[in-house]
Short mmCIF file of C-alpha atoms in Angstrom, two decimals:
data_model
loop_
_atom_site.label_atom_id
_atom_site.label_comp_id
_atom_site.label_asym_id
_atom_site.label_seq_id
_atom_site.Cartn_x
_atom_site.Cartn_y
_atom_site.Cartn_z
CA UNK A 19 -50.33 15.90 19.17
CA UNK A 20 -47.38 17.06 21.08
CA UNK A 21 -44.32 17.35 18.88
CA UNK A 22 -42.38 14.65 20.71
CA UNK A 23 -41.54 12.64 17.61
CA UNK A 24 -38.78 14.57 15.95
CA UNK A 25 -35.38 14.02 14.44
CA UNK A 26 -32.08 14.57 16.20
CA UNK A 27 -30.63 17.23 13.97
CA UNK A 28 -26.92 17.11 14.84
CA UNK A 29 -26.71 13.56 13.50
CA UNK A 30 -28.52 14.29 10.27
CA UNK A 31 -26.88 14.75 6.91
CA UNK A 32 -27.82 17.92 5.11
CA UNK A 33 -29.49 15.99 2.28
CA UNK A 34 -31.59 14.07 4.80
CA UNK A 35 -32.51 17.24 6.62
CA UNK A 36 -33.60 18.82 3.34
CA UNK A 37 -36.01 15.97 2.68
CA UNK A 38 -37.35 16.07 6.24
CA UNK A 39 -37.91 19.79 5.92
CA UNK A 40 -39.48 19.47 2.48
CA UNK A 41 -42.00 16.97 3.83
CA UNK A 42 -42.81 19.34 6.67
CA UNK A 43 -43.29 22.28 4.32
CA UNK A 44 -45.33 20.19 1.93
CA UNK A 45 -47.63 19.13 4.75
CA UNK A 46 -48.06 22.69 5.90
CA UNK A 47 -49.05 23.76 2.39
CA UNK A 48 -51.32 20.75 1.97
CA UNK A 49 -53.16 21.58 5.18
CA UNK A 50 -53.50 25.18 4.08
CA UNK A 51 -54.90 24.20 0.70
CA UNK A 52 -57.27 21.61 2.07
CA UNK A 53 -58.46 23.00 5.37
CA UNK A 54 -57.77 26.71 5.39
CA UNK A 55 -55.00 29.02 6.39
CA UNK A 56 -55.34 28.83 10.17
CA UNK A 57 -55.03 25.09 10.41
CA UNK A 58 -51.42 25.37 9.26
CA UNK A 59 -50.39 26.60 12.69
CA UNK A 60 -51.43 23.32 14.23
CA UNK A 61 -48.90 21.26 12.32
CA UNK A 62 -46.41 19.37 14.48
CA UNK A 63 -43.36 17.20 13.98
CA UNK A 64 -45.41 14.13 14.86
CA UNK A 65 -47.48 14.60 11.72
CA UNK A 66 -44.33 15.15 9.67
CA UNK A 67 -43.16 11.76 10.91
CA UNK A 68 -46.48 10.19 9.97
CA UNK A 69 -46.19 11.69 6.48
CA UNK A 70 -42.65 10.37 6.16
CA UNK A 71 -43.72 6.85 7.17
CA UNK A 72 -46.65 7.04 4.78
CA UNK A 73 -44.32 8.00 1.92
CA UNK A 74 -41.96 5.22 2.90
CA UNK A 75 -44.72 2.60 3.13
CA UNK A 76 -45.97 3.59 -0.32
CA UNK A 77 -42.35 3.59 -1.52
CA UNK A 78 -42.69 7.00 -3.11
CA UNK A 79 -39.84 9.20 -4.21
CA UNK A 80 -40.30 12.67 -2.92
CA UNK A 81 -41.29 15.10 -5.61
CA UNK A 82 -40.39 18.59 -4.52
CA UNK A 83 -39.82 22.04 -5.91
CA UNK A 84 -38.69 25.43 -4.66
CA UNK A 85 -41.50 27.50 -3.22
CA UNK A 86 -41.99 30.56 -1.12
CA UNK A 87 -43.91 30.35 2.11
CA UNK A 88 -45.11 32.71 4.83
CA UNK A 89 -42.42 31.64 7.26
CA UNK A 90 -39.73 32.38 4.69
CA UNK A 91 -41.23 35.10 2.49
CA UNK A 92 -37.96 36.18 0.92
CA UNK A 93 -36.29 32.86 0.40
CA UNK A 94 -37.56 29.97 -1.64
CA UNK A 95 -37.34 26.64 0.15
CA UNK A 96 -37.66 23.04 -0.91
CA UNK A 97 -41.19 21.90 -0.51
CA UNK A 98 -42.96 18.63 -1.25
CA UNK A 99 -45.70 19.20 -3.82
CA UNK A 100 -49.20 17.83 -4.39
CA UNK A 101 -48.00 14.77 -6.27
CA UNK A 102 -46.91 13.19 -2.99
CA UNK A 103 -50.50 12.93 -1.76
CA UNK A 104 -50.09 13.84 1.88
CA UNK A 105 -53.86 13.99 2.33
CA UNK A 106 -54.04 11.07 4.75
CA UNK A 107 -51.54 12.64 7.11
CA UNK A 108 -53.10 16.10 7.01
CA UNK A 109 -56.63 14.76 7.49
CA UNK A 110 -55.50 12.62 10.42
CA UNK A 111 -53.82 15.70 11.86
CA UNK A 112 -57.08 17.67 11.64
CA UNK A 113 -59.03 14.98 13.45
CA UNK A 114 -56.42 14.73 16.18
CA UNK A 115 -56.14 18.46 16.69
CA UNK A 116 -59.88 18.93 16.92
CA UNK A 117 -60.18 16.28 19.62
CA UNK A 118 -57.16 17.67 21.45
CA UNK A 119 -58.80 21.10 21.59
CA UNK A 120 -62.04 19.65 22.85
CA UNK A 121 -60.11 17.75 25.49
CA UNK A 122 -58.31 20.94 26.54
CA UNK A 123 -61.63 22.69 27.02
CA UNK A 124 -62.88 19.85 29.16
CA UNK A 125 -60.04 19.45 31.62
CA UNK A 126 -57.25 22.01 31.37
CA UNK A 127 -56.59 25.17 33.36
CA UNK A 128 -58.25 28.48 32.62
CA UNK A 129 -55.63 29.78 30.22
CA UNK A 130 -55.55 26.68 28.03
CA UNK A 131 -59.32 26.53 28.14
CA UNK A 132 -59.67 30.03 26.80
CA UNK A 133 -57.08 29.43 24.09
CA UNK A 134 -58.77 26.23 23.01
CA UNK A 135 -62.19 27.90 22.98
CA UNK A 136 -60.88 30.61 20.67
CA UNK A 137 -59.24 28.13 18.34
CA UNK A 138 -62.05 25.59 18.17
CA UNK A 139 -64.32 27.45 15.69
CA UNK A 140 -61.48 27.52 13.16
CA UNK A 141 -61.12 23.79 13.40
CA UNK A 142 -64.67 22.46 13.52
CA UNK A 143 -65.30 23.03 9.81
CA UNK A 144 -62.02 21.39 8.76
CA UNK A 145 -62.71 18.58 11.21
CA UNK A 146 -66.02 17.76 9.55
CA UNK A 147 -64.31 17.76 6.20
CA UNK A 148 -61.54 15.45 7.41
CA UNK A 149 -63.98 13.18 9.26
CA UNK A 150 -65.93 12.78 6.04
CA UNK A 151 -62.76 11.66 4.29
CA UNK A 152 -61.74 9.25 7.05
CA UNK A 153 -64.93 8.32 8.92
CA UNK A 154 -63.49 5.19 10.53
CA UNK A 155 -60.47 6.98 11.90
CA UNK A 156 -62.64 9.82 13.24
CA UNK A 157 -64.83 7.29 15.06
CA UNK A 158 -61.86 5.43 16.53
CA UNK A 159 -60.22 8.58 17.79
CA UNK A 160 -63.49 9.85 19.21
CA UNK A 161 -64.01 6.66 21.18
CA UNK A 162 -60.40 6.62 22.40
CA UNK A 163 -60.90 10.19 23.63
CA UNK A 164 -63.96 9.08 25.54
CA UNK A 165 -62.02 6.21 27.07
CA UNK A 166 -59.38 8.69 28.17
CA UNK A 167 -61.97 10.72 30.07
CA UNK A 168 -63.28 7.58 31.75
CA UNK A 169 -59.83 6.47 32.79
CA UNK A 170 -58.91 9.86 34.17
CA UNK A 171 -61.95 9.69 36.39
CA UNK A 172 -61.07 6.35 37.96
CA UNK A 173 -58.26 6.92 40.41
CA UNK A 174 -56.79 3.42 40.35
CA UNK A 175 -55.64 3.30 36.73
CA UNK A 176 -52.08 2.03 36.29
CA UNK A 177 -49.58 3.28 33.73
CA UNK A 178 -50.41 0.67 31.11
CA UNK A 179 -54.12 1.38 31.24
CA UNK A 180 -53.54 5.12 31.22
CA UNK A 181 -51.47 4.82 28.04
CA UNK A 182 -54.17 2.85 26.30
CA UNK A 183 -56.27 5.69 24.77
CA UNK A 184 -53.34 7.54 23.22
CA UNK A 185 -51.88 4.25 22.09
CA UNK A 186 -55.21 3.28 20.54
CA UNK A 187 -55.37 6.55 18.63
CA UNK A 188 -51.94 6.01 17.19
CA UNK A 189 -52.83 2.39 16.41
CA UNK A 190 -55.77 3.61 14.36
CA UNK A 191 -53.69 6.25 12.59
CA UNK A 192 -50.78 4.00 11.63
CA UNK A 193 -53.09 1.07 10.93
CA UNK A 194 -54.84 3.24 8.34
CA UNK A 195 -51.71 3.49 6.19
CA UNK A 196 -51.72 1.36 3.06
CA UNK A 197 -50.52 -2.22 3.43
CA UNK A 198 -52.47 -5.33 4.33
CA UNK A 199 -52.01 -8.50 6.36
CA UNK A 200 -48.90 -8.77 8.44
CA UNK A 201 -47.73 -5.31 7.48
CA UNK A 202 -50.93 -3.81 8.82
CA UNK A 203 -50.53 -5.67 12.10
CA UNK A 204 -46.94 -4.43 12.39
CA UNK A 205 -47.93 -0.85 11.60
CA UNK A 206 -50.65 -1.03 14.22
CA UNK A 207 -48.27 -2.26 16.90
CA UNK A 208 -45.79 0.37 15.79
CA UNK A 209 -48.46 3.01 16.32
CA UNK A 210 -49.46 1.52 19.65
CA UNK A 211 -45.94 1.70 21.00
CA UNK A 212 -45.41 5.23 19.68
CA UNK A 213 -48.61 6.22 21.46
CA UNK A 214 -47.24 4.75 24.67
CA UNK A 215 -44.06 6.71 24.21
CA UNK A 216 -45.99 9.93 23.64
CA UNK A 217 -48.22 9.41 26.64
CA UNK A 218 -45.48 8.57 29.13
CA UNK A 219 -43.29 11.41 27.89
CA UNK A 220 -46.18 13.83 28.18
CA UNK A 221 -47.02 12.57 31.66
CA UNK A 222 -43.47 13.22 32.78
CA UNK A 223 -43.50 16.61 31.07
CA UNK A 224 -46.59 17.68 33.04
CA UNK A 225 -45.68 16.07 36.35
CA UNK A 226 -45.19 19.23 38.43
CA UNK A 227 -48.28 20.96 37.09
CA UNK A 228 -50.46 17.90 37.56
CA UNK A 229 -49.21 17.50 41.09
CA UNK A 230 -50.02 21.13 41.92
CA UNK A 231 -53.47 21.02 40.36
CA UNK A 232 -54.32 17.54 41.58
CA UNK A 233 -54.87 16.41 38.00
CA UNK A 234 -54.72 12.80 36.92
CA UNK A 235 -51.23 11.54 36.14
CA UNK A 236 -50.35 7.85 36.36
CA UNK A 237 -46.74 8.64 37.28
CA UNK A 238 -47.90 10.34 40.48
CA UNK A 239 -49.44 7.07 41.55
CA UNK A 240 -46.48 4.77 41.42
CA UNK A 241 -45.68 3.20 44.77
CA UNK A 242 -42.94 4.83 46.82
CA UNK A 243 -42.45 7.62 49.30
CA UNK A 244 -45.33 10.00 49.82
CA UNK A 245 -45.14 13.45 48.33
CA UNK A 246 -45.42 16.83 50.00
CA UNK A 247 -48.21 19.19 49.26
CA UNK A 248 -46.88 21.90 47.03
CA UNK A 249 -44.01 20.56 45.03
CA UNK A 250 -42.56 17.12 44.57
CA UNK A 251 -39.57 16.34 46.75
CA UNK A 252 -36.28 15.53 45.08
CA UNK A 253 -36.50 11.91 46.23
CA UNK A 254 -39.98 11.44 44.89
CA UNK A 255 -39.01 13.07 41.61
CA UNK A 256 -36.08 10.68 41.33
CA UNK A 257 -38.38 7.71 41.88
CA UNK A 258 -40.80 8.93 39.25
CA UNK A 259 -38.04 9.59 36.74
CA UNK A 260 -36.48 6.18 37.15
CA UNK A 261 -39.88 4.52 36.76
CA UNK A 262 -40.53 6.59 33.64
CA UNK A 263 -37.07 5.66 32.31
CA UNK A 264 -37.84 1.96 32.65
CA UNK A 265 -41.23 2.34 30.98
CA UNK A 266 -39.81 4.39 28.14
CA UNK A 267 -36.91 2.00 27.59
CA UNK A 268 -39.22 -1.00 27.50
CA UNK A 269 -41.48 0.79 25.03
CA UNK A 270 -38.67 1.96 22.77
CA UNK A 271 -36.97 -1.44 22.87
CA UNK A 272 -40.15 -3.07 21.68
CA UNK A 273 -40.74 -0.29 19.15
CA UNK A 274 -37.32 -1.01 17.68
CA UNK A 275 -38.20 -4.72 17.35
CA UNK A 276 -41.31 -3.83 15.37
CA UNK A 277 -39.48 -1.21 13.34
CA UNK A 278 -36.82 -3.72 12.30
CA UNK A 279 -39.51 -6.18 11.25
CA UNK A 280 -41.33 -3.49 9.27
CA UNK A 281 -38.17 -3.15 7.21
CA UNK A 282 -38.93 0.20 5.59
CA UNK A 283 -36.34 1.02 2.98
CA UNK A 284 -37.16 4.43 1.56
CA UNK A 285 -36.09 7.35 3.77
CA UNK A 286 -34.46 4.74 5.98
CA UNK A 287 -31.75 7.03 7.34
CA UNK A 288 -34.20 9.72 8.37
CA UNK A 289 -36.53 7.21 10.00
CA UNK A 290 -33.57 5.57 11.75
CA UNK A 291 -32.51 8.95 13.06
CA UNK A 292 -35.97 9.67 14.48
CA UNK A 293 -36.52 6.21 15.99
CA UNK A 294 -33.09 5.57 17.45
CA UNK A 295 -31.86 9.04 18.29
CA UNK A 296 -34.71 11.53 18.06
CA UNK A 297 -37.10 9.82 20.46
CA UNK A 298 -34.46 9.27 23.13
CA UNK A 299 -33.24 12.83 22.70
CA UNK A 300 -36.74 14.25 23.14
CA UNK A 301 -37.30 12.11 26.21
CA UNK A 302 -33.95 13.20 27.63
CA UNK A 303 -34.92 16.85 27.12
CA UNK A 304 -38.28 16.33 28.76
CA UNK A 305 -36.63 14.52 31.66
CA UNK A 306 -34.23 17.35 32.36
CA UNK A 307 -36.90 20.00 31.86
CA UNK A 308 -35.26 21.48 28.78
CA UNK A 309 -38.14 20.58 26.50
CA UNK A 310 -40.73 22.94 27.97
CA UNK A 311 -38.51 25.96 27.49
CA UNK A 312 -38.13 25.24 23.83
CA UNK A 313 -40.91 25.83 21.37
CA UNK A 314 -42.96 22.78 22.27
CA UNK A 315 -45.37 22.67 19.41
CA UNK A 316 -42.65 23.24 16.87
CA UNK A 317 -44.71 25.27 14.49
CA UNK A 318 -41.93 25.64 12.07
CA UNK A 319 -38.55 24.21 11.38
CA UNK A 320 -35.91 26.84 11.34
CA UNK A 321 -32.87 26.12 9.31
CA UNK B 30 -33.12 -41.38 32.03
CA UNK B 31 -33.23 -43.08 35.43
CA UNK B 32 -36.36 -43.05 37.42
CA UNK B 33 -37.13 -39.32 37.70
CA UNK B 34 -38.31 -39.80 41.27
CA UNK B 35 -34.92 -41.22 42.14
CA UNK B 36 -33.18 -38.19 40.66
CA UNK B 37 -35.18 -35.91 42.92
CA UNK B 38 -34.70 -38.31 45.83
CA UNK B 39 -38.36 -38.76 46.63
CA UNK B 40 -40.93 -41.50 46.80
CA UNK B 41 -43.23 -42.27 43.89
CA UNK B 42 -46.25 -41.50 46.04
CA UNK B 43 -45.00 -38.08 47.07
CA UNK B 44 -47.52 -35.29 46.80
CA UNK B 45 -47.12 -32.45 44.32
CA UNK B 46 -45.96 -30.14 47.06
CA UNK B 47 -43.29 -32.60 48.11
CA UNK B 48 -42.08 -32.89 44.54
CA UNK B 49 -41.89 -29.14 44.24
CA UNK B 50 -40.09 -28.77 47.54
CA UNK B 51 -37.52 -31.42 46.68
CA UNK B 52 -36.99 -29.84 43.29
CA UNK B 53 -36.49 -26.38 44.70
CA UNK B 54 -33.96 -27.60 47.24
CA UNK B 55 -31.93 -29.37 44.61
CA UNK B 56 -32.03 -26.33 42.34
CA UNK B 57 -30.72 -24.22 45.17
CA UNK B 58 -27.94 -26.70 45.76
CA UNK B 59 -26.79 -27.06 42.16
CA UNK B 60 -27.63 -23.63 40.76
CA UNK B 61 -24.85 -22.44 38.42
CA UNK B 62 -24.51 -19.23 40.43
CA UNK B 63 -23.10 -21.30 43.29
CA UNK B 64 -20.43 -22.77 41.07
CA UNK B 65 -18.97 -19.74 39.39
CA UNK B 66 -15.19 -20.13 39.05
CA UNK B 67 -15.50 -23.61 40.52
CA UNK B 68 -13.97 -26.66 38.79
CA UNK B 69 -17.12 -28.58 39.59
CA UNK B 70 -19.25 -26.23 37.46
CA UNK B 71 -19.59 -28.77 34.65
CA UNK B 72 -20.74 -31.49 36.97
CA UNK B 73 -23.22 -29.16 38.61
CA UNK B 74 -24.59 -28.04 35.25
CA UNK B 75 -25.09 -31.66 34.22
CA UNK B 76 -26.82 -32.40 37.49
CA UNK B 77 -29.03 -29.32 37.00
CA UNK B 78 -30.20 -30.47 33.61
CA UNK B 79 -30.97 -33.94 35.04
CA UNK B 80 -32.99 -32.38 37.80
CA UNK B 81 -34.92 -30.18 35.38
CA UNK B 82 -35.65 -33.07 33.06
CA UNK B 83 -36.82 -35.24 35.94
CA UNK B 84 -39.06 -32.53 37.32
CA UNK B 85 -40.55 -31.80 33.91
CA UNK B 86 -41.22 -35.48 33.35
CA UNK B 87 -42.96 -35.94 36.67
CA UNK B 88 -45.02 -32.82 36.25
CA UNK B 89 -46.15 -33.58 32.69
CA UNK B 90 -47.09 -37.09 33.67
CA UNK B 91 -49.06 -35.92 36.63
CA UNK B 92 -50.70 -33.18 34.66
CA UNK B 93 -51.88 -35.52 31.93
CA UNK B 94 -53.10 -37.86 34.63
CA UNK B 95 -50.86 -40.73 33.58
CA UNK B 96 -48.45 -42.62 35.76
CA UNK B 97 -44.76 -42.99 35.28
CA UNK B 98 -43.48 -46.04 33.43
CA UNK B 99 -46.28 -47.40 31.30
CA UNK B 100 -47.24 -50.62 33.01
CA UNK B 101 -47.13 -49.09 36.41
CA UNK B 102 -50.70 -48.53 37.48
CA UNK B 103 -50.69 -48.32 41.25
CA UNK B 104 -50.49 -44.58 41.65
CA UNK B 105 -52.47 -43.37 38.66
CA UNK B 106 -54.15 -40.45 40.22
CA UNK B 107 -55.81 -37.86 38.05
CA UNK B 108 -54.88 -34.29 38.82
CA UNK B 109 -57.39 -31.61 38.16
CA UNK B 110 -55.37 -28.56 37.29
CA UNK B 111 -56.59 -25.11 37.94
CA UNK B 112 -56.25 -24.15 34.29
CA UNK B 113 -55.46 -25.62 30.92
CA UNK B 114 -52.16 -24.05 29.96
CA UNK B 115 -52.01 -25.59 26.47
CA UNK B 116 -55.36 -24.06 25.60
CA UNK B 117 -54.33 -20.66 26.93
CA UNK B 118 -51.06 -20.80 25.01
CA UNK B 119 -52.99 -21.58 21.85
CA UNK B 120 -55.32 -18.65 22.46
CA UNK B 121 -52.41 -16.25 23.02
CA UNK B 122 -50.67 -17.53 19.88
CA UNK B 123 -53.77 -17.01 17.76
CA UNK B 124 -54.28 -13.52 19.13
CA UNK B 125 -57.41 -14.13 21.22
CA UNK B 126 -55.86 -12.24 24.08
CA UNK B 127 -59.05 -11.20 25.85
CA UNK B 128 -60.27 -14.78 26.01
CA UNK B 129 -56.94 -15.98 27.36
CA UNK B 130 -56.99 -13.26 29.97
CA UNK B 131 -60.47 -14.27 31.03
CA UNK B 132 -59.42 -17.89 31.53
CA UNK B 133 -56.39 -16.79 33.51
CA UNK B 134 -58.47 -14.40 35.58
CA UNK B 135 -60.68 -17.27 36.69
CA UNK B 136 -57.77 -19.00 38.41
CA UNK B 137 -57.88 -18.39 42.14
CA UNK B 138 -54.94 -16.64 43.77
CA UNK B 139 -53.47 -19.67 45.54
CA UNK B 140 -53.37 -21.68 42.30
CA UNK B 141 -51.26 -19.12 40.48
CA UNK B 142 -47.92 -20.77 39.80
CA UNK B 143 -44.93 -19.58 37.81
CA UNK B 144 -46.52 -20.60 34.53
CA UNK B 145 -49.61 -18.59 35.34
CA UNK B 146 -47.49 -15.49 35.77
CA UNK B 147 -45.65 -16.26 32.57
CA UNK B 148 -48.88 -16.65 30.61
CA UNK B 149 -50.33 -13.50 32.12
CA UNK B 150 -47.11 -11.72 31.17
CA UNK B 151 -47.50 -12.98 27.62
CA UNK B 152 -51.06 -11.66 27.48
CA UNK B 153 -49.89 -8.23 28.64
CA UNK B 154 -46.98 -8.31 26.22
CA UNK B 155 -49.25 -9.08 23.24
CA UNK B 156 -51.43 -6.15 24.26
CA UNK B 157 -48.49 -3.82 24.52
CA UNK B 158 -48.90 -3.43 28.29
CA UNK B 159 -45.18 -3.69 28.75
CA UNK B 160 -44.93 -2.57 32.38
CA UNK B 161 -47.34 -5.23 33.56
CA UNK B 162 -45.73 -7.79 31.28
CA UNK B 163 -42.39 -7.07 32.89
CA UNK B 164 -43.76 -7.46 36.42
CA UNK B 165 -45.39 -10.78 35.59
CA UNK B 166 -42.37 -12.20 33.78
CA UNK B 167 -40.17 -11.16 36.68
CA UNK B 168 -42.48 -12.95 39.10
CA UNK B 169 -42.51 -16.12 36.98
CA UNK B 170 -38.74 -16.07 36.79
CA UNK B 171 -38.42 -15.49 40.51
CA UNK B 172 -40.67 -18.48 41.24
CA UNK B 173 -38.87 -20.80 38.85
CA UNK B 174 -35.44 -19.44 37.92
CA UNK B 175 -34.36 -22.59 36.11
CA UNK B 176 -37.08 -22.46 33.47
CA UNK B 177 -35.54 -21.51 30.13
CA UNK B 178 -38.74 -19.95 28.78
CA UNK B 179 -39.18 -17.58 31.70
CA UNK B 180 -35.56 -16.59 31.87
CA UNK B 181 -35.48 -15.88 28.12
CA UNK B 182 -38.53 -13.63 28.44
CA UNK B 183 -37.16 -11.69 31.38
CA UNK B 184 -33.69 -11.32 29.96
CA UNK B 185 -35.07 -9.94 26.68
CA UNK B 186 -37.11 -7.39 28.62
CA UNK B 187 -34.22 -6.55 30.90
CA UNK B 188 -32.10 -5.80 27.89
CA UNK B 189 -34.74 -3.43 26.53
CA UNK B 190 -35.22 -1.92 29.95
CA UNK B 191 -31.58 -0.96 30.07
CA UNK B 192 -31.98 0.99 26.84
CA UNK B 193 -31.22 -1.53 24.11
CA UNK B 194 -32.91 -0.91 20.76
CA UNK B 195 -32.68 -3.51 18.05
CA UNK B 196 -30.90 -2.25 14.94
CA UNK B 197 -29.77 0.96 16.56
CA UNK B 198 -26.42 2.37 15.45
CA UNK B 199 -25.83 3.47 19.03
CA UNK B 200 -25.78 0.09 20.71
CA UNK B 201 -23.80 -1.38 17.88
CA UNK B 202 -21.20 1.24 18.85
CA UNK B 203 -18.68 0.81 21.61
CA UNK B 204 -18.76 -2.82 22.64
CA UNK B 205 -18.75 -4.56 19.28
CA UNK B 206 -16.26 -2.18 17.72
CA UNK B 207 -13.97 -2.95 20.60
CA UNK B 208 -14.44 -6.64 19.94
CA UNK B 209 -13.62 -6.16 16.31
CA UNK B 210 -10.44 -4.33 17.22
CA UNK B 211 -9.47 -7.12 19.61
CA UNK B 212 -10.30 -9.76 17.02
CA UNK B 213 -8.14 -7.96 14.51
CA UNK B 214 -5.11 -8.00 16.86
CA UNK B 215 -5.66 -11.63 17.78
CA UNK B 216 -5.84 -12.56 14.12
CA UNK B 217 -2.61 -10.71 13.39
CA UNK B 218 -0.76 -12.41 16.24
CA UNK B 219 -2.12 -15.74 15.13
CA UNK B 220 -0.96 -15.12 11.59
CA UNK B 221 2.43 -14.11 12.94
CA UNK B 222 2.74 -17.37 14.87
CA UNK B 223 1.87 -19.35 11.77
CA UNK B 224 4.50 -17.50 9.76
CA UNK B 225 7.09 -18.08 12.45
CA UNK B 226 6.34 -21.80 12.43
CA UNK B 227 7.14 -21.86 8.77
CA UNK B 228 10.33 -19.89 9.26
CA UNK B 229 8.98 -16.50 8.18
CA UNK B 230 7.91 -13.50 10.23
CA UNK B 231 4.87 -11.26 9.86
CA UNK B 232 5.40 -8.95 12.83
CA UNK B 233 9.15 -8.54 13.28
CA UNK B 234 9.00 -7.33 16.88
CA UNK B 235 7.18 -10.36 18.28
#
């Protein structure tokens, strides 16, 4: 996961921010308890959002207490406790992270490869544990990952097809939340569209690198002026950005339709903030290149 | 309605292409865009709806193989259409998107009319392939701008494309607040007029 789904802090009330942070801390602790100390570093805002939606779908009040943690050893912070049952979110996170690392080893540059190789042993045990808990999800994500490799090999894939694997993963993850019938269908579409958002944003984020390395990126293939060898010309970059803007806007517009129909009530303000402001803010940062400079993975929320 | 053929100004035995051509010409002539700020706009709009109704009637009759006007039997030709749109619509509605796509894919390129593009757009939309859906809806709309279904689809997507998000506090912002402010002033002035009629005064300065 990439950390693209996060709240827009300036528009948050302090009480909302406290809850958001408590969920994040609770997840971090839950992962530590369940899967071992090292896995905690892999937590991202995306998973915090998943946990928040899962709490909201189950209509659970947050039960939290003051705890110490390694990031804040001298100050106790609010932290969601075990009663919230964040196990689905943390197990899903494990499965995702494991596959992401494997994917990095397969097709990233030397530096990422080495980093992923070092990290993988710490995650294979936890992955097996999580996959045992959620076998169906592990299978779905595995097959989506395979599809991604296939698509990246065929040069002609358009944007919609390229989004499909990530979108499918998110479909499986959100579809696995409790709730049957129409609610399940809505959650699945919600996940699908979020996956699209993540993929397109990530593609735009990596555009220069992918162009340099000749890696697959659907945004490099959109029709328009031809690009120079080393770096993308300003004109070409403008074309790509405006195409990405349209795709993102279409995706978010549709996401909002589904979100309204989902009609989640608990933690509504925080979810509203993430959906309506956070996502656009992240995309805006990625678009202007500000996102990369910041701590991308967002290992911890700093107050 | 009058004889739909008369409305389009063509002969009953005209071929499908001739019907389409006549229809397109009339649409061009009476399209509301031509009549903006024109006193004849109402007349043109009425004429447009007549033309649409006539065209729809002719096309449905021809599609179902029947002839216009019940007892009239001379020109009852059966038209084999390249695809069964009702069936495809049903499939899309019930969520069998892959099947619908297969049926649409079998249609050869020259038989792809506006409805084909609309249906293909709907398939993509159901899937979540929004970029392709947009392209197809746009094409359907471009081929038949007067069709309410196509224009509704494309205008919804255009709204989203320009950044609209349903339920967002941001797009509720500027425009509607402004409207509320205007409404408030209008209401006050209105109330003032009423008071003045009755001999009182709500806003002394006007």
